[in-house]
Coordinates of C-alpha atoms and ligand atoms in Angstrom, one line a residue:
M1 CA -9.7 21.8 -1.1
P2 CA -8.6 18.1 -1.2
P3 CA -4.7 17.5 -0.8
A4 CA -2.6 18.2 -3.7
E5 CA -1.7 15.2 -5.7
V6 CA 1.8 14.1 -5.4
L7 CA 1.9 11.0 -7.6
R8 CA -0.6 10.0 -10.2
I9 CA -0.2 7.1 -12.6
E10 CA -2.4 6.7 -15.5
E11 CA -3.0 3.3 -17.4
L12 CA 0.4 2.2 -17.1
T13 CA 1.2 -0.8 -19.0
K14 CA 4.6 -2.9 -19.0
V15 CA 5.1 -5.8 -21.3
Y16 CA 8.1 -8.2 -21.0
G17 CA 8.3 -10.2 -24.0
R18 CA 4.8 -11.9 -23.9
K19 CA 4.3 -11.1 -20.2
R20 CA 2.2 -8.3 -19.1
A21 CA 3.8 -7.2 -16.0
L22 CA 1.3 -4.4 -15.7
D23 CA -1.9 -4.0 -17.4
G24 CA -3.5 -0.4 -17.5
V25 CA -2.8 0.6 -13.7
S26 CA -4.1 4.0 -12.6
F27 CA -3.9 5.4 -8.9
T28 CA -3.3 8.7 -7.2
V29 CA -1.4 9.5 -4.2
R30 CA -2.2 12.6 -2.4
E31 CA -0.1 14.8 -0.1
G32 CA -0.1 13.4 3.5
D33 CA -0.9 9.8 2.5
V34 CA 0.7 6.8 3.7
F35 CA -0.2 4.8 0.8
G36 CA -0.1 1.0 0.8
F37 CA 0.9 -0.4 -2.7
L38 CA -0.2 -3.9 -2.1
G39 CA -0.4 -7.4 -3.8
P40 CA 1.0 -10.8 -3.8
N41 CA 4.5 -11.7 -5.4
G42 CA 4.7 -10.7 -8.8
A43 CA 1.6 -8.4 -8.8
G44 CA 3.8 -5.8 -10.5
K45 CA 4.5 -3.5 -7.5
T46 CA 8.3 -3.4 -8.0
T47 CA 7.9 -2.8 -11.8
T48 CA 5.5 0.2 -11.1
I49 CA 8.0 1.8 -8.5
R50 CA 10.9 1.4 -11.0
I51 CA 8.8 3.2 -13.7
V52 CA 7.8 6.1 -11.3
L53 CA 11.6 6.5 -10.6
G54 CA 12.4 6.4 -14.3
L55 CA 14.7 3.1 -13.8
I56 CA 12.8 1.4 -16.5
R57 CA 10.3 2.6 -19.2
A58 CA 6.6 1.9 -19.5
T59 CA 5.2 0.3 -22.7
S60 CA 2.5 2.7 -22.4
G61 CA 0.8 5.1 -19.8
R62 CA 1.9 8.3 -17.9
V63 CA 3.3 9.2 -14.9
F64 CA 2.7 12.6 -12.9
L65 CA 4.8 13.8 -10.1
F66 CA 4.0 16.7 -8.2
G67 CA 1.4 17.6 -10.8
K68 CA 3.8 17.5 -13.8
R69 CA 4.2 14.9 -16.3
R70 CA 7.3 12.8 -15.7
R71 CA 9.3 12.3 -19.0
G72 CA 12.8 10.6 -18.9
A73 CA 14.6 11.1 -15.8
A74 CA 12.8 14.4 -14.7
L75 CA 15.4 15.5 -12.3
A76 CA 13.5 18.3 -10.9
A77 CA 10.9 15.9 -9.6
L78 CA 13.2 13.3 -8.6
A79 CA 15.0 15.7 -6.2
R80 CA 11.6 16.0 -4.2
L81 CA 11.7 12.0 -4.0
G82 CA 13.4 9.5 -2.0
A83 CA 13.2 5.9 -2.7
V84 CA 14.4 2.4 -1.4
V85 CA 14.0 -0.3 -4.0
E86 CA 14.7 -3.9 -3.2
I87 CA 17.6 -4.6 -1.0
P88 CA 19.4 -1.4 -0.2
R89 CA 23.1 -2.0 -1.2
F90 CA 25.8 -0.6 0.8
Y91 CA 29.9 -0.7 1.0
P92 CA 30.1 -3.3 3.6
Y93 CA 33.7 -2.1 5.1
L94 CA 32.5 1.6 5.3
S95 CA 30.6 2.6 8.5
G96 CA 26.8 3.6 8.2
R97 CA 27.9 7.3 8.3
G98 CA 30.6 6.9 5.6
N99 CA 28.0 5.1 3.3
L100 CA 25.8 7.9 3.7
E101 CA 28.5 10.4 3.1
V102 CA 29.3 9.0 -0.1
L103 CA 25.7 8.8 -1.1
A104 CA 25.1 12.5 -0.1
M105 CA 28.3 13.6 -2.2
L106 CA 26.9 11.4 -5.0
S107 CA 23.3 13.0 -5.0
G108 CA 24.6 16.6 -4.5
V109 CA 23.4 16.9 -0.8
R110 CA 26.0 19.7 0.4
S111 CA 24.7 20.2 3.9
R112 CA 27.1 18.5 6.4
E113 CA 24.4 18.2 9.0
A114 CA 22.2 16.2 6.7
V115 CA 23.9 12.8 7.5
D116 CA 23.7 13.5 11.2
R117 CA 20.0 14.5 10.9
V118 CA 19.2 11.3 9.0
L119 CA 21.1 8.9 11.3
A120 CA 19.2 10.5 14.0
V121 CA 15.7 10.0 12.5
V122 CA 16.4 6.2 11.7
R123 CA 17.9 5.9 15.3
L124 CA 21.3 4.5 13.9
E125 CA 23.4 7.1 15.7
E126 CA 25.0 4.7 18.1
A127 CA 26.0 2.2 15.4
A128 CA 26.9 5.0 12.9
D129 CA 30.7 4.5 12.9
D130 CA 30.5 0.6 12.7
P131 CA 31.0 -1.0 9.4
V132 CA 27.8 -1.8 7.6
R133 CA 28.7 -5.7 7.3
T134 CA 28.2 -5.8 11.1
Y135 CA 24.6 -4.5 10.8
S136 CA 21.6 -6.5 11.3
Q137 CA 19.0 -6.7 8.3
G138 CA 16.8 -4.1 10.4
M139 CA 19.8 -1.7 10.6
R140 CA 20.4 -2.0 6.9
Q141 CA 16.7 -1.3 6.2
R142 CA 17.0 1.7 8.4
L143 CA 20.0 3.0 6.8
G144 CA 18.3 2.6 3.5
I145 CA 15.4 4.9 4.7
A146 CA 18.1 7.2 6.0
Q147 CA 19.6 7.4 2.3
A148 CA 16.2 8.1 1.1
L149 CA 15.7 10.8 3.5
L150 CA 19.0 12.6 2.9
A151 CA 17.7 15.0 0.3
D152 CA 14.7 15.9 2.5
P153 CA 12.0 14.7 0.3
E154 CA 8.4 15.3 0.1
L155 CA 7.5 11.9 -1.1
V156 CA 9.4 8.6 -0.3
L157 CA 8.8 5.2 -2.1
L158 CA 9.7 2.0 0.0
D159 CA 9.5 -1.1 -1.8
E160 CA 8.9 -4.0 0.8
P161 CA 10.6 -2.2 3.7
T162 CA 9.8 -4.9 6.1
N163 CA 11.1 -7.8 4.1
G164 CA 13.5 -9.9 6.2
L165 CA 12.5 -8.0 9.4
D166 CA 11.6 -9.9 12.6
P167 CA 8.3 -8.7 14.5
H168 CA 10.2 -6.2 16.5
G169 CA 11.7 -4.8 13.4
V170 CA 8.7 -4.4 11.6
Q171 CA 7.0 -2.5 14.6
E172 CA 10.0 -0.2 14.7
M173 CA 9.8 0.6 10.8
R174 CA 6.1 1.1 11.1
E175 CA 6.7 3.6 14.1
M176 CA 9.3 5.4 12.1
I177 CA 7.1 5.8 8.9
A178 CA 4.1 7.0 10.9
E179 CA 6.3 9.3 12.8
L180 CA 8.0 10.8 9.7
N181 CA 4.5 11.1 8.2
R182 CA 3.1 13.0 11.1
E183 CA 5.7 15.1 12.2
R184 CA 7.5 16.1 8.8
G185 CA 4.6 15.6 6.6
I186 CA 6.4 13.3 4.3
T187 CA 4.1 11.2 1.9
F188 CA 4.9 7.6 1.6
V189 CA 4.1 4.8 -0.8
I190 CA 4.9 1.4 0.7
S191 CA 4.7 -1.5 -1.3
S192 CA 4.2 -4.8 0.5
H193 CA 2.7 -8.4 0.2
Q194 CA 2.6 -8.8 3.8
L195 CA -0.3 -6.6 4.5
L196 CA -0.7 -7.3 8.2
E197 CA 2.5 -5.6 8.6
I198 CA 1.5 -2.0 7.3
E199 CA -2.3 -2.2 7.6
Q200 CA -2.4 0.0 10.7
I201 CA -0.5 2.8 9.2
C202 CA -1.9 3.1 5.7
N203 CA -4.7 5.7 5.1
R204 CA -5.0 4.9 1.4
V205 CA -4.2 1.8 -0.8
A206 CA -4.1 0.1 -4.2
I207 CA -4.3 -3.5 -4.6
L208 CA -2.7 -5.1 -7.7
R209 CA -2.9 -8.8 -8.7
K210 CA -1.1 -10.2 -11.7
G211 CA -0.6 -6.5 -13.1
R212 CA -4.0 -5.5 -12.6
L213 CA -5.5 -2.8 -10.3
L214 CA -8.2 -4.5 -8.1
V215 CA -9.1 -1.8 -6.0
T216 CA -7.7 1.7 -4.8
G217 CA -9.2 4.3 -2.4
D218 CA -9.5 5.2 1.2
V219 CA -9.1 2.2 3.6
D220 CA -11.8 3.4 5.9
R221 CA -14.2 3.5 2.8
I222 CA -13.2 0.2 1.5
L223 CA -13.6 -1.4 5.0
S224 CA -16.9 0.6 5.8
T225 CA -19.6 -1.4 6.6
E226 CA -20.9 -0.2 3.3
T227 CA -19.0 -2.6 1.3
V228 CA -19.3 -5.8 3.3
I229 CA -21.3 -8.9 4.3
H230 CA -24.6 -8.5 6.5
R231 CA -25.7 -11.5 8.4
L232 CA -29.4 -11.5 8.8
V233 CA -30.8 -13.3 11.6
V234 CA -34.2 -14.6 10.5
D235 CA -36.5 -17.4 11.7
D236 CA -36.5 -19.4 8.4
V237 CA -33.4 -19.3 6.4
E238 CA -34.7 -21.2 3.4
R239 CA -37.6 -19.1 2.9
A240 CA -35.6 -15.9 3.4
A241 CA -33.0 -17.0 0.8
A242 CA -35.8 -17.7 -1.8
A243 CA -37.3 -14.5 -1.0
L244 CA -34.0 -12.5 -1.7
G245 CA -33.4 -14.8 -5.0
D246 CA -30.4 -13.5 -7.0
R247 CA -30.6 -9.8 -6.0
F248 CA -28.2 -10.4 -3.1
P249 CA -25.3 -12.5 -3.4
R250 CA -25.2 -15.2 -0.7
E251 CA -22.2 -16.3 1.2
E252 CA -21.7 -20.0 1.5
G253 CA -22.7 -21.6 5.1
P254 CA -25.7 -22.3 7.2
A255 CA -26.4 -18.6 8.4
L256 CA -28.1 -16.2 5.9
R257 CA -25.3 -13.9 4.9
I258 CA -25.5 -11.6 1.8
R259 CA -23.1 -9.2 0.3
T260 CA -24.6 -5.7 -0.1
S261 CA -24.1 -2.1 0.4
R262 CA -25.6 -0.5 3.5
D263 CA -27.9 1.4 1.1
R264 CA -29.7 -1.7 -0.2
V265 CA -30.2 -3.5 3.3
P266 CA -33.8 -1.8 3.6
E267 CA -34.6 -3.4 0.4
A268 CA -33.5 -6.8 1.6
V269 CA -35.4 -6.4 4.7
E270 CA -38.6 -5.3 3.0
A271 CA -38.4 -8.3 0.5
L272 CA -38.0 -10.6 3.5
V273 CA -41.0 -9.1 5.4
R274 CA -43.0 -9.4 2.3
A275 CA -42.5 -12.8 2.1
G276 CA -43.4 -13.3 5.7
V277 CA -40.0 -14.0 7.1
R278 CA -39.2 -12.3 10.4
V279 CA -36.0 -10.4 10.6
R280 CA -34.6 -10.3 14.2
E281 CA -31.2 -8.7 13.5
V282 CA -29.1 -7.3 10.8
V283 CA -25.3 -7.4 11.7
P284 CA -22.8 -5.8 9.3
E285 CA -19.5 -7.9 9.5
R286 CA -16.6 -5.4 9.1
L287 CA -13.6 -7.1 7.4
T288 CA -10.1 -6.4 8.4
L289 CA -7.9 -5.1 5.6
E290 CA -6.1 -8.3 5.6
E291 CA -9.2 -10.4 5.1
Y292 CA -10.4 -7.8 2.6
F293 CA -6.8 -8.2 0.8
L294 CA -6.8 -12.1 0.8
R295 CA -10.5 -12.0 -0.7
V296 CA -9.4 -9.8 -3.5
T297 CA -6.1 -11.4 -4.3
E298 CA -7.7 -14.8 -4.1
G299 CA -10.0 -13.9 -6.8
S300 CA -13.4 -13.9 -5.2
E301 CA -15.5 -11.0 -6.2
V302 CA -16.0 -8.1 -3.9
D303 CA -18.9 -5.6 -3.7
L304 CA -17.6 -2.3 -3.1
G305 CA -20.9 -0.9 -2.4
R306 CA -20.4 2.1 -4.7
Ligands
LIG1 P1 7.4 -9.2 -5.4 O1 6.7 -9.0 -4.3 O2 7.9 -10.6 -5.5 O3 8.6 -8.3 -5.6 P2 6.2 -7.5 -7.5 O4 4.5 -7.3 -7.2 O5 7.1 -6.4 -7.0 O6 6.6 -8.8 -6.7 P3 7.2 -7.4 -10.1 O7 8.7 -7.7 -9.7 O8 6.9 -6.0 -10.4 O9 6.3 -8.1 -9.1 O10 6.9 -8.5 -11.3 C1 5.8 -8.3 -12.2 C2 5.9 -9.4 -13.1 O11 6.8 -9.1 -14.1 C3 6.3 -10.8 -12.7 O12 5.7 -11.7 -13.2 C4 8.0 -10.8 -13.1 O13 8.4 -12.2 -13.3 C5 7.7 -10.0 -14.3 N1 9.2 -9.4 -14.5 C6 9.8 -8.4 -13.8 N2 10.8 -8.0 -14.3 C7 11.0 -8.7 -15.4 C8 12.1 -8.6 -16.5 N3 13.1 -7.9 -16.4 N4 11.9 -9.5 -17.6 C9 10.7 -10.3 -17.5 N5 9.9 -10.5 -16.5 C10 10.0 -9.6 -15.7

């Protein structure tokens, strides 16, 4: 059985005046995912997360949390969900612990151990009693995550968790998310426009641009050789290109590089052999998720090899 769905959004649209911030976006997050919600600035990531949390209303579309349609605030579902949206705000003169105690009280978390537990998880025990105004950006981000973990959620939404962090802070954030996912089974949705920073920890992604969904699915599948460019090493590039015609889109450049699914490679080779071209090698060029992201968000078409 496939893992349960923890979040599904269907045909989400949000219009601000004359601007479509979101335009018919649909995707599904499953239990155990570290789901990368990606797109350049202004793509609509924050808008989506705010709608999921019930902070703003969608113009149209549906949100399902834990298999149930979320209408209004849907507190029962929200209790199973933690989130950090934009820059987490804290009382600067209270300590990290003090802030968490206030937040725990406000959100009805009664267990006294909860605050200590989350401080340990985000490795802020030592600085727990220092005022938040003395915290670095990375420490504030971690305190934000601690707050999101207070109620022991099953799903955590993090909006740009690596914003403003130095490479070391980014690394720590990545490790923490991976660990919480692995050891506590928490499902994450992480929005980012800095793909490289979270690429290694996401198993699935949705990529947005200008309010539209460009692609969603398993990272491995998206990046599999099925979906990418194949470089053909042939003895006569001109003749080979003519033999392939329009059936296989060609990449710019002197070498013969075509975009195709793996399934259609034999068809390409056959066409070449029929035209008397000798094929020495077919080399799939696996993209990194970063390259893929730049490609789709910069607007060139991508053959997903479906
Ligand atoms: P970033 O990475 O910069 O946070 P994002 O992908 O989160 O970008 P959103 O903040 O969701 O993008 O914004 C999507 C679009 O909606 C942008 O063009 C933005 O200007 C617009 N927008 C967001 N909030 C409002 C609002 N309250 N009123 C009008 N337009 C808005």
